[in-house]
CSV table of C-alpha atoms in Angstrom, one decimal:
chain,number,residue,atom,x,y,z
O,1,UNK,CA,-125.7,-177.3,37.6
O,2,UNK,CA,-125.5,-181.1,37.9
O,3,UNK,CA,-123.2,-183.4,36.0
O,4,UNK,CA,-123.0,-187.1,36.8
O,5,UNK,CA,-120.1,-189.3,35.8
O,6,UNK,CA,-120.3,-193.0,35.5
O,7,UNK,CA,-117.5,-195.5,36.1
O,8,UNK,CA,-117.2,-199.3,36.4
O,9,UNK,CA,-114.1,-200.6,38.1
O,10,UNK,CA,-111.7,-203.1,36.6
O,11,UNK,CA,-110.9,-205.7,39.3
O,12,UNK,CA,-108.4,-208.4,38.4
O,13,UNK,CA,-106.0,-210.7,40.2
O,14,UNK,CA,-102.8,-208.8,41.1
O,15,UNK,CA,-104.4,-205.4,41.8
O,16,UNK,CA,-104.1,-204.7,45.5
O,17,UNK,CA,-105.2,-201.5,47.4
O,18,UNK,CA,-102.7,-199.8,49.7
O,19,UNK,CA,-102.8,-200.1,53.5
O,20,UNK,CA,-105.6,-198.5,55.4
O,21,UNK,CA,-104.8,-195.2,57.3
O,22,UNK,CA,-106.7,-193.4,60.0
O,23,UNK,CA,-107.3,-189.7,60.2
O,24,UNK,CA,-108.5,-188.0,63.4
O,25,UNK,CA,-109.7,-184.4,63.2
O,26,UNK,CA,-111.6,-182.0,65.4
O,27,UNK,CA,-114.0,-179.1,64.6
O,28,UNK,CA,-113.9,-178.2,68.3
O,29,UNK,CA,-116.7,-177.8,70.8
O,30,UNK,CA,-119.9,-176.5,69.1
O,31,UNK,CA,-118.1,-176.9,65.7
O,32,UNK,CA,-116.2,-173.7,66.2
O,33,UNK,CA,-113.8,-174.6,63.4
O,34,UNK,CA,-113.9,-175.5,59.7
O,35,UNK,CA,-111.3,-178.2,58.9
O,36,UNK,CA,-109.9,-178.7,55.4
O,37,UNK,CA,-108.4,-182.2,54.7
O,38,UNK,CA,-106.2,-183.5,51.9
O,39,UNK,CA,-106.0,-187.3,51.9
O,40,UNK,CA,-102.8,-187.7,49.9
O,41,UNK,CA,-100.7,-186.4,52.7
O,42,UNK,CA,-103.2,-186.2,55.6
O,43,UNK,CA,-102.8,-182.4,55.7
O,44,UNK,CA,-105.3,-180.5,57.9
O,45,UNK,CA,-105.9,-176.8,57.8
O,46,UNK,CA,-108.2,-175.3,60.4
O,47,UNK,CA,-110.0,-171.9,60.4
O,48,UNK,CA,-112.4,-170.3,62.9
O,49,UNK,CA,-115.8,-170.9,61.5
O,50,UNK,CA,-117.1,-167.5,62.5
O,51,UNK,CA,-114.1,-165.5,61.1
O,52,UNK,CA,-115.9,-164.5,57.9
O,53,UNK,CA,-119.3,-163.4,56.7
O,54,UNK,CA,-119.1,-163.2,52.9
O,55,UNK,CA,-116.9,-165.1,50.4
O,56,UNK,CA,-116.0,-163.9,46.8
O,57,UNK,CA,-115.0,-166.3,44.0
O,58,UNK,CA,-111.7,-165.0,42.6
O,59,UNK,CA,-110.3,-167.7,40.3
O,60,UNK,CA,-111.2,-166.0,37.0
O,61,UNK,CA,-112.1,-162.5,35.7
O,62,UNK,CA,-115.1,-164.2,34.0
O,63,UNK,CA,-116.4,-166.1,37.0
O,64,UNK,CA,-118.6,-164.5,39.6
O,65,UNK,CA,-119.7,-166.0,42.9
O,66,UNK,CA,-120.7,-164.6,46.3
O,67,UNK,CA,-121.5,-166.9,49.2
O,68,UNK,CA,-122.7,-166.2,52.8
O,69,UNK,CA,-121.3,-168.0,55.9
O,70,UNK,CA,-124.5,-169.9,56.5
O,71,UNK,CA,-122.6,-172.2,58.9
O,72,UNK,CA,-122.3,-169.3,61.3
O,73,UNK,CA,-126.1,-168.8,61.2
O,74,UNK,CA,-126.1,-165.8,58.9
O,75,UNK,CA,-129.3,-165.5,56.8
O,76,UNK,CA,-129.5,-163.6,53.5
O,77,UNK,CA,-132.6,-161.7,52.3
O,78,UNK,CA,-133.3,-159.7,49.1
O,79,UNK,CA,-134.8,-156.5,50.5
O,80,UNK,CA,-135.0,-154.4,47.3
O,81,UNK,CA,-134.2,-154.6,43.6
O,82,UNK,CA,-133.3,-150.9,43.1
O,83,UNK,CA,-130.1,-149.5,44.5
O,84,UNK,CA,-131.9,-146.1,44.9
O,85,UNK,CA,-133.7,-147.7,47.8
O,86,UNK,CA,-130.5,-148.0,49.9
O,87,UNK,CA,-131.6,-145.3,52.4
O,88,UNK,CA,-135.1,-146.7,52.7
O,89,UNK,CA,-134.4,-150.3,54.0
O,90,UNK,CA,-136.5,-150.9,57.0
O,91,UNK,CA,-136.0,-154.0,59.2
O,92,UNK,CA,-139.7,-154.0,60.2
O,93,UNK,CA,-140.3,-155.2,56.6
O,94,UNK,CA,-138.4,-158.4,57.1
O,95,UNK,CA,-141.6,-160.5,56.6
O,96,UNK,CA,-141.7,-159.2,53.0
O,97,UNK,CA,-138.1,-159.9,52.2
O,98,UNK,CA,-137.1,-162.9,50.1
O,99,UNK,CA,-134.9,-165.5,51.9
O,100,UNK,CA,-131.9,-166.7,49.8
O,101,UNK,CA,-129.6,-169.7,50.4
O,102,UNK,CA,-126.3,-171.0,49.3
O,103,UNK,CA,-126.6,-174.0,46.9
O,104,UNK,CA,-125.1,-176.9,48.8
O,105,UNK,CA,-124.4,-178.8,45.5
O,106,UNK,CA,-122.3,-176.1,43.8
O,107,UNK,CA,-119.8,-173.8,45.5
O,108,UNK,CA,-120.3,-171.0,43.0
O,109,UNK,CA,-124.1,-170.7,43.2
O,110,UNK,CA,-124.1,-168.8,46.5
O,111,UNK,CA,-127.0,-167.1,48.2
O,112,UNK,CA,-126.2,-163.7,46.6
O,113,UNK,CA,-126.4,-165.4,43.2
O,114,UNK,CA,-130.0,-166.4,43.9
O,115,UNK,CA,-131.3,-162.8,43.8
O,116,UNK,CA,-133.7,-161.5,41.1
O,117,UNK,CA,-131.1,-159.8,38.9
O,118,UNK,CA,-129.6,-161.6,35.9
O,119,UNK,CA,-126.4,-162.3,37.8
O,120,UNK,CA,-128.2,-162.7,41.1
O,121,UNK,CA,-127.0,-159.5,42.6
O,122,UNK,CA,-126.4,-157.3,39.5
O,123,UNK,CA,-126.6,-156.7,35.8
O,124,UNK,CA,-124.0,-156.7,33.1
O,125,UNK,CA,-123.1,-153.3,31.5
O,126,UNK,CA,-122.0,-154.0,27.9
O,127,UNK,CA,-120.5,-150.5,27.6
O,128,UNK,CA,-118.1,-150.9,30.5
O,129,UNK,CA,-118.0,-154.7,30.8
O,130,UNK,CA,-118.7,-154.4,34.5
O,131,UNK,CA,-121.4,-156.1,36.4
O,132,UNK,CA,-123.2,-153.5,38.4
O,133,UNK,CA,-125.1,-154.1,41.6
O,134,UNK,CA,-128.9,-153.7,41.5
O,135,UNK,CA,-130.0,-155.8,44.5
O,136,UNK,CA,-129.9,-154.7,48.1
O,137,UNK,CA,-129.5,-157.6,50.6
O,138,UNK,CA,-129.9,-157.7,54.3
O,139,UNK,CA,-127.8,-160.2,56.4
O,140,UNK,CA,-129.4,-161.3,59.6
O,141,UNK,CA,-127.0,-162.8,62.2
O,142,UNK,CA,-127.7,-165.4,64.8
O,143,UNK,CA,-127.5,-162.8,67.5
O,144,UNK,CA,-130.2,-160.7,65.8
O,145,UNK,CA,-127.8,-158.1,64.2
O,146,UNK,CA,-128.8,-156.8,60.8
O,147,UNK,CA,-126.5,-155.6,58.1
O,148,UNK,CA,-127.6,-154.3,54.7
O,149,UNK,CA,-125.3,-155.1,51.8
O,150,UNK,CA,-124.9,-154.3,48.1
O,151,UNK,CA,-122.2,-155.5,45.8
O,152,UNK,CA,-121.9,-152.3,43.7
O,153,UNK,CA,-119.5,-153.5,41.0
O,154,UNK,CA,-117.5,-156.4,39.7
O,155,UNK,CA,-114.5,-155.9,37.4
O,156,UNK,CA,-111.4,-157.9,38.4
O,157,UNK,CA,-112.7,-157.7,42.0
O,158,UNK,CA,-115.7,-157.0,44.1
O,159,UNK,CA,-116.6,-153.5,45.3
O,160,UNK,CA,-119.3,-153.6,48.0
O,161,UNK,CA,-121.1,-151.3,50.5
O,162,UNK,CA,-122.6,-152.3,53.9
O,163,UNK,CA,-124.0,-150.7,57.0
O,164,UNK,CA,-125.2,-152.0,60.4
O,165,UNK,CA,-128.5,-151.5,62.1
O,166,UNK,CA,-128.1,-150.2,65.6
O,167,UNK,CA,-131.7,-150.5,66.7
O,168,UNK,CA,-132.8,-147.1,65.3
O,169,UNK,CA,-130.6,-146.3,62.3
O,170,UNK,CA,-128.1,-147.7,59.8
O,171,UNK,CA,-124.6,-146.8,61.0
O,172,UNK,CA,-120.9,-147.3,60.1
O,173,UNK,CA,-121.6,-147.3,56.3
O,174,UNK,CA,-118.5,-148.7,54.6
O,175,UNK,CA,-117.4,-149.2,51.0
O,176,UNK,CA,-114.5,-151.4,50.2
O,177,UNK,CA,-113.0,-153.6,47.4
O,178,UNK,CA,-111.8,-157.2,47.5
O,179,UNK,CA,-109.4,-157.7,44.6
O,180,UNK,CA,-109.3,-161.0,42.7
O,181,UNK,CA,-105.5,-160.8,42.7
O,182,UNK,CA,-105.5,-161.4,46.5
O,183,UNK,CA,-104.6,-165.0,47.6
O,184,UNK,CA,-104.0,-166.2,44.0
O,185,UNK,CA,-103.8,-169.9,44.9
O,186,UNK,CA,-107.3,-169.9,46.6
O,187,UNK,CA,-110.7,-170.1,44.9
O,188,UNK,CA,-112.4,-167.7,47.3
O,189,UNK,CA,-111.5,-164.5,49.2
O,190,UNK,CA,-113.2,-163.9,52.5
O,191,UNK,CA,-114.4,-160.8,54.3
O,192,UNK,CA,-115.6,-160.2,57.8
O,193,UNK,CA,-118.2,-157.4,57.8
O,194,UNK,CA,-118.3,-157.5,61.6
O,195,UNK,CA,-114.6,-156.7,61.8
O,196,UNK,CA,-114.4,-154.8,58.5
O,197,UNK,CA,-111.4,-156.8,57.3
O,198,UNK,CA,-110.3,-159.4,54.7
O,199,UNK,CA,-109.5,-162.8,56.2
O,200,UNK,CA,-108.0,-166.1,54.8
O,201,UNK,CA,-110.4,-168.9,55.5
O,202,UNK,CA,-109.4,-171.7,53.1
O,203,UNK,CA,-106.1,-173.2,51.9
O,204,UNK,CA,-104.8,-173.2,48.3
O,205,UNK,CA,-107.3,-175.1,46.1
O,206,UNK,CA,-104.7,-177.8,45.4
O,207,UNK,CA,-104.2,-178.4,49.2
O,208,UNK,CA,-107.6,-179.8,50.2
O,209,UNK,CA,-110.1,-182.5,49.1
O,210,UNK,CA,-112.9,-181.8,51.5
O,211,UNK,CA,-114.0,-179.4,54.3
O,212,UNK,CA,-115.8,-180.3,57.5
O,213,UNK,CA,-118.1,-177.5,58.3
O,214,UNK,CA,-121.7,-176.4,59.1
O,215,UNK,CA,-123.9,-175.5,56.2
O,216,UNK,CA,-127.6,-175.1,55.3
O,217,UNK,CA,-129.4,-177.8,53.4
O,218,UNK,CA,-133.1,-178.5,52.4
O,219,UNK,CA,-134.0,-181.4,54.7
O,220,UNK,CA,-137.6,-181.3,53.6
O,221,UNK,CA,-139.5,-179.4,50.9
O,222,UNK,CA,-139.1,-175.7,51.7
O,223,UNK,CA,-137.5,-176.5,55.1
O,224,UNK,CA,-133.9,-175.3,55.4
O,225,UNK,CA,-131.8,-176.6,58.2
O,226,UNK,CA,-128.2,-176.1,59.5
O,227,UNK,CA,-126.3,-179.4,59.4
O,228,UNK,CA,-122.7,-180.5,60.1
O,229,UNK,CA,-121.0,-182.4,57.4
O,230,UNK,CA,-118.6,-182.5,54.5
O,231,UNK,CA,-118.4,-180.6,51.2
O,232,UNK,CA,-115.8,-181.5,48.7
O,233,UNK,CA,-113.4,-179.7,46.4
O,234,UNK,CA,-114.8,-178.8,43.0
O,235,UNK,CA,-111.8,-180.3,41.3
O,236,UNK,CA,-112.6,-183.9,42.5
O,237,UNK,CA,-115.6,-186.2,42.1
O,238,UNK,CA,-117.1,-188.4,44.8
O,239,UNK,CA,-119.1,-191.6,44.7
O,240,UNK,CA,-120.8,-193.5,47.6
O,241,UNK,CA,-121.4,-197.2,47.8
O,242,UNK,CA,-123.0,-199.5,50.5
O,243,UNK,CA,-120.3,-202.1,51.4
O,244,UNK,CA,-121.3,-204.1,54.5
O,245,UNK,CA,-118.5,-206.6,54.1
O,246,UNK,CA,-115.9,-203.8,54.4
O,247,UNK,CA,-114.2,-204.9,51.2
O,248,UNK,CA,-113.4,-202.2,48.6
O,249,UNK,CA,-115.9,-202.7,45.7
O,250,UNK,CA,-115.9,-199.7,43.4
O,251,UNK,CA,-117.8,-201.5,40.6
O,252,UNK,CA,-120.5,-199.5,38.9
O,253,UNK,CA,-120.5,-196.6,41.3
O,254,UNK,CA,-121.6,-193.2,40.2
O,255,UNK,CA,-119.2,-190.3,40.6
O,256,UNK,CA,-120.7,-186.9,41.1
O,257,UNK,CA,-119.5,-183.3,41.0
O,258,UNK,CA,-122.2,-182.3,43.5
O,259,UNK,CA,-120.1,-181.0,46.5
O,260,UNK,CA,-122.5,-182.5,49.1
O,261,UNK,CA,-122.1,-186.1,47.9
O,262,UNK,CA,-120.5,-187.0,51.2
O,263,UNK,CA,-122.7,-184.5,53.0
O,264,UNK,CA,-124.1,-185.0,56.5
O,265,UNK,CA,-126.0,-188.3,56.5
O,266,UNK,CA,-123.1,-190.6,57.2
O,267,UNK,CA,-124.1,-190.2,60.9
O,268,UNK,CA,-127.4,-190.2,62.8
O,269,UNK,CA,-128.5,-189.3,66.4
O,270,UNK,CA,-130.1,-192.1,68.4
O,271,UNK,CA,-131.2,-190.0,71.3
O,272,UNK,CA,-128.1,-190.4,73.4
O,273,UNK,CA,-125.3,-190.1,70.9
O,274,UNK,CA,-124.2,-190.3,67.3
O,275,UNK,CA,-123.9,-193.5,65.2
O,276,UNK,CA,-121.9,-193.5,62.1
O,277,UNK,CA,-122.7,-195.7,59.1
O,278,UNK,CA,-119.5,-197.6,58.7
O,279,UNK,CA,-121.0,-199.7,55.9
O,280,UNK,CA,-121.1,-196.6,53.6
O,281,UNK,CA,-117.9,-196.1,51.6
O,282,UNK,CA,-117.0,-192.9,49.8
O,283,UNK,CA,-114.7,-192.9,46.8
O,284,UNK,CA,-112.8,-189.7,46.2
O,285,UNK,CA,-111.4,-189.4,42.6
O,286,UNK,CA,-108.8,-187.0,41.3
O,287,UNK,CA,-108.5,-186.0,37.7
O,288,UNK,CA,-105.4,-188.1,37.2
O,289,UNK,CA,-107.4,-191.3,38.2
O,290,UNK,CA,-106.1,-191.5,41.8
O,291,UNK,CA,-109.0,-192.8,43.9
O,292,UNK,CA,-109.3,-193.0,47.7
O,293,UNK,CA,-111.9,-195.0,49.6
O,294,UNK,CA,-112.9,-193.6,53.0
O,295,UNK,CA,-115.2,-194.7,55.7
O,296,UNK,CA,-116.3,-192.8,58.8
O,297,UNK,CA,-115.7,-194.7,62.1
O,298,UNK,CA,-116.5,-192.1,64.8
O,299,UNK,CA,-118.4,-188.8,65.4
O,300,UNK,CA,-118.6,-187.3,68.9
O,301,UNK,CA,-121.0,-184.5,68.1
O,302,UNK,CA,-120.9,-180.9,69.3
O,303,UNK,CA,-119.3,-181.6,72.7
O,304,UNK,CA,-115.9,-182.1,71.1
O,305,UNK,CA,-116.4,-182.0,67.3
O,306,UNK,CA,-114.1,-185.0,67.1
O,307,UNK,CA,-114.3,-187.1,63.9
O,308,UNK,CA,-112.4,-190.3,62.9
O,309,UNK,CA,-112.3,-191.8,59.5
O,310,UNK,CA,-110.3,-194.5,57.7
O,311,UNK,CA,-109.1,-194.3,54.1
O,312,UNK,CA,-106.9,-196.1,51.6
O,313,UNK,CA,-105.7,-195.6,48.1
O,314,UNK,CA,-107.6,-198.0,45.8
O,315,UNK,CA,-106.4,-196.6,42.5
O,316,UNK,CA,-104.8,-199.9,41.5
O,317,UNK,CA,-108.3,-201.6,41.6
O,318,UNK,CA,-109.3,-199.4,38.6
O,319,UNK,CA,-106.6,-200.8,36.3
O,320,UNK,CA,-106.4,-197.7,34.1
O,321,UNK,CA,-103.6,-197.1,31.6
O,322,UNK,CA,-102.9,-193.7,29.9
O,323,UNK,CA,-103.4,-193.7,26.2
O,324,UNK,CA,-102.6,-190.0,26.0
O,325,UNK,CA,-102.4,-187.2,28.5
O,326,UNK,CA,-106.1,-186.8,28.1
O,327,UNK,CA,-107.4,-190.4,27.7
O,328,UNK,CA,-107.0,-193.5,29.8
O,329,UNK,CA,-108.8,-196.9,29.7
O,330,UNK,CA,-109.3,-200.2,31.5
O,331,UNK,CA,-111.5,-203.2,31.1
O,332,UNK,CA,-113.3,-205.8,33.2
O,333,UNK,CA,-114.0,-208.6,33.9
O,334,UNK,CA,-110.9,-210.4,32.6
O,335,UNK,CA,-111.2,-213.3,32.1
O,336,UNK,CA,-114.9,-213.1,31.1
O,337,UNK,CA,-117.1,-216.2,31.1
O,338,UNK,CA,-120.1,-214.8,29.1
O,339,UNK,CA,-118.4,-212.8,26.4
O,340,UNK,CA,-119.5,-209.5,28.0
O,341,UNK,CA,-116.6,-207.1,28.7
O,342,UNK,CA,-116.8,-203.5,29.9
O,343,UNK,CA,-114.5,-201.0,28.5
O,344,UNK,CA,-114.0,-198.1,31.0
O,345,UNK,CA,-112.4,-195.0,29.7
O,346,UNK,CA,-111.8,-191.5,31.0
O,347,UNK,CA,-111.5,-188.5,28.7
O,348,UNK,CA,-110.1,-185.7,30.9
O,349,UNK,CA,-110.5,-183.0,28.3
O,350,UNK,CA,-112.5,-183.1,25.0
O,351,UNK,CA,-110.2,-184.2,22.3
O,352,UNK,CA,-110.4,-183.6,18.5
O,353,UNK,CA,-108.8,-187.0,17.6
O,354,UNK,CA,-110.9,-190.1,17.1
O,355,UNK,CA,-111.1,-192.7,19.9
O,356,UNK,CA,-111.5,-196.3,18.8
O,357,UNK,CA,-111.7,-199.7,20.4
O,358,UNK,CA,-110.6,-202.8,18.4
O,359,UNK,CA,-110.4,-206.5,19.3
O,360,UNK,CA,-108.0,-208.8,17.5
O,361,UNK,CA,-107.7,-212.6,17.5
O,362,UNK,CA,-104.3,-214.0,18.3
O,363,UNK,CA,-103.6,-214.5,14.6
O,364,UNK,CA,-104.0,-210.7,14.0
O,365,UNK,CA,-107.4,-210.7,12.5
O,366,UNK,CA,-109.6,-207.9,13.6
O,367,UNK,CA,-112.9,-209.3,15.0
O,368,UNK,CA,-114.4,-206.1,16.5
O,369,UNK,CA,-114.2,-202.3,16.0
O,370,UNK,CA,-116.1,-199.4,17.3
O,371,UNK,CA,-115.6,-195.6,17.6
O,372,UNK,CA,-115.8,-194.2,21.1
O,373,UNK,CA,-116.9,-190.7,22.4
O,374,UNK,CA,-114.3,-187.9,22.4
O,375,UNK,CA,-116.2,-185.6,24.8
O,376,UNK,CA,-114.8,-185.2,28.3
O,377,UNK,CA,-116.2,-187.6,30.9
O,378,UNK,CA,-116.1,-191.2,32.3
O,379,UNK,CA,-117.6,-193.9,30.0
O,380,UNK,CA,-118.5,-197.5,30.5
O,381,UNK,CA,-119.1,-199.4,27.2
O,382,UNK,CA,-120.1,-203.0,27.3
O,383,UNK,CA,-118.8,-205.1,24.4
O,384,UNK,CA,-120.7,-208.2,23.4
O,385,UNK,CA,-118.1,-210.7,22.3
O,386,UNK,CA,-120.2,-213.8,23.0
O,387,UNK,CA,-120.1,-214.7,19.3
O,388,UNK,CA,-116.4,-215.3,19.4
O,389,UNK,CA,-114.6,-218.5,20.3
O,390,UNK,CA,-113.0,-219.0,23.6
O,391,UNK,CA,-109.3,-218.0,23.8
O,392,UNK,CA,-107.0,-215.1,24.0
O,393,UNK,CA,-107.6,-211.8,22.2
O,394,UNK,CA,-105.9,-208.4,22.1
O,395,UNK,CA,-107.9,-205.3,22.9
O,396,UNK,CA,-106.5,-202.0,21.6
O,397,UNK,CA,-107.7,-198.6,22.5
O,398,UNK,CA,-106.5,-195.9,20.1
O,399,UNK,CA,-106.7,-192.1,20.6
O,400,UNK,CA,-105.3,-190.4,17.5
O,401,UNK,CA,-101.8,-191.8,16.9
O,402,UNK,CA,-101.5,-193.3,20.4
O,403,UNK,CA,-102.7,-196.7,21.5
O,404,UNK,CA,-102.6,-199.1,24.4
O,405,UNK,CA,-103.2,-202.9,24.0
O,406,UNK,CA,-104.4,-205.3,26.7
O,407,UNK,CA,-104.8,-209.1,26.7
O,408,UNK,CA,-108.4,-210.4,27.1
O,409,UNK,CA,-109.3,-214.0,27.9
O,410,UNK,CA,-112.7,-215.3,26.8
O,411,UNK,CA,-113.6,-218.5,28.7
């Protein structure tokens, strides 16, 4: 799934970003921790990176997602597509198994969702409204341990079975259930197959913007590699922009829902140490139009896992005003010297009422009118007002019965 949102910033005299702040965090030596960060209050939540093996999406009875802890070096293979083969799984057949990977652009498209069944790991039963497991997976750990795994059922939770290969036989077969009601403020529930226990490995979904962790990505075609980087919360969008002057310039940046937009390539290794690209700025946008700009300033690598970044609230540069709870708009440049003005508007949720933009001369005569999209998303509409005389005009954005009016100067 890929959805790209476009925005152009409204930069005008009088809008000033807040002071720049510094965040220092540490993943620990050899990146032993995953660190969740929330910019608004600089909150950090740290969890042992190897504390879990499998994660289960729990935010809805209709949403299914199972991820593997790829950052801990665990590989997933589809070993059979018939649950009746459970007792016949043979690790000597590894070469014939199909490797599966977490999607690093979408949290919910985990490795187990990549299997050959309709739902990755299983099929929907219309009689019971359960999803029933049909795929047998094998997890291969960094130390060479094998565990076979099948998620047997989903209905308000995940019931799964697993066993460990001891070198000659599958042992310690266990069946357990992770209920969706557990940890109701989190998106995922986590389970350690190694320790046969549920664990908490993330904060409440409202308490983090991004997580610093190891994960697998496709560096080259058909070449998967474990990298250290940043994945962002699914409830925010992120843009990146090359800004060598160091000045905030969020004009015409592209906001993306892909969780690896920040990713791993803000740093590079020069043979003796890591260099960070301090010219690359990242814009982190919340649904309510709060935007933070962040730049990485230091990365010490696996010896310490220490990372430093600077950030600031640049929301005021966007110049948005709320028309309704669901619609906000701004415009730039203002004044305009060529009669071209961009209307930037954000529809948080698809609305049934009509959105319109109207331009009035100072004497009240309407000189321009256009209907705008009502579907959710960010929009940037350029108005060509070059045919109008220089002077002051009033621009009104109307959503249903609500409207906001701004002054526009044509020079």
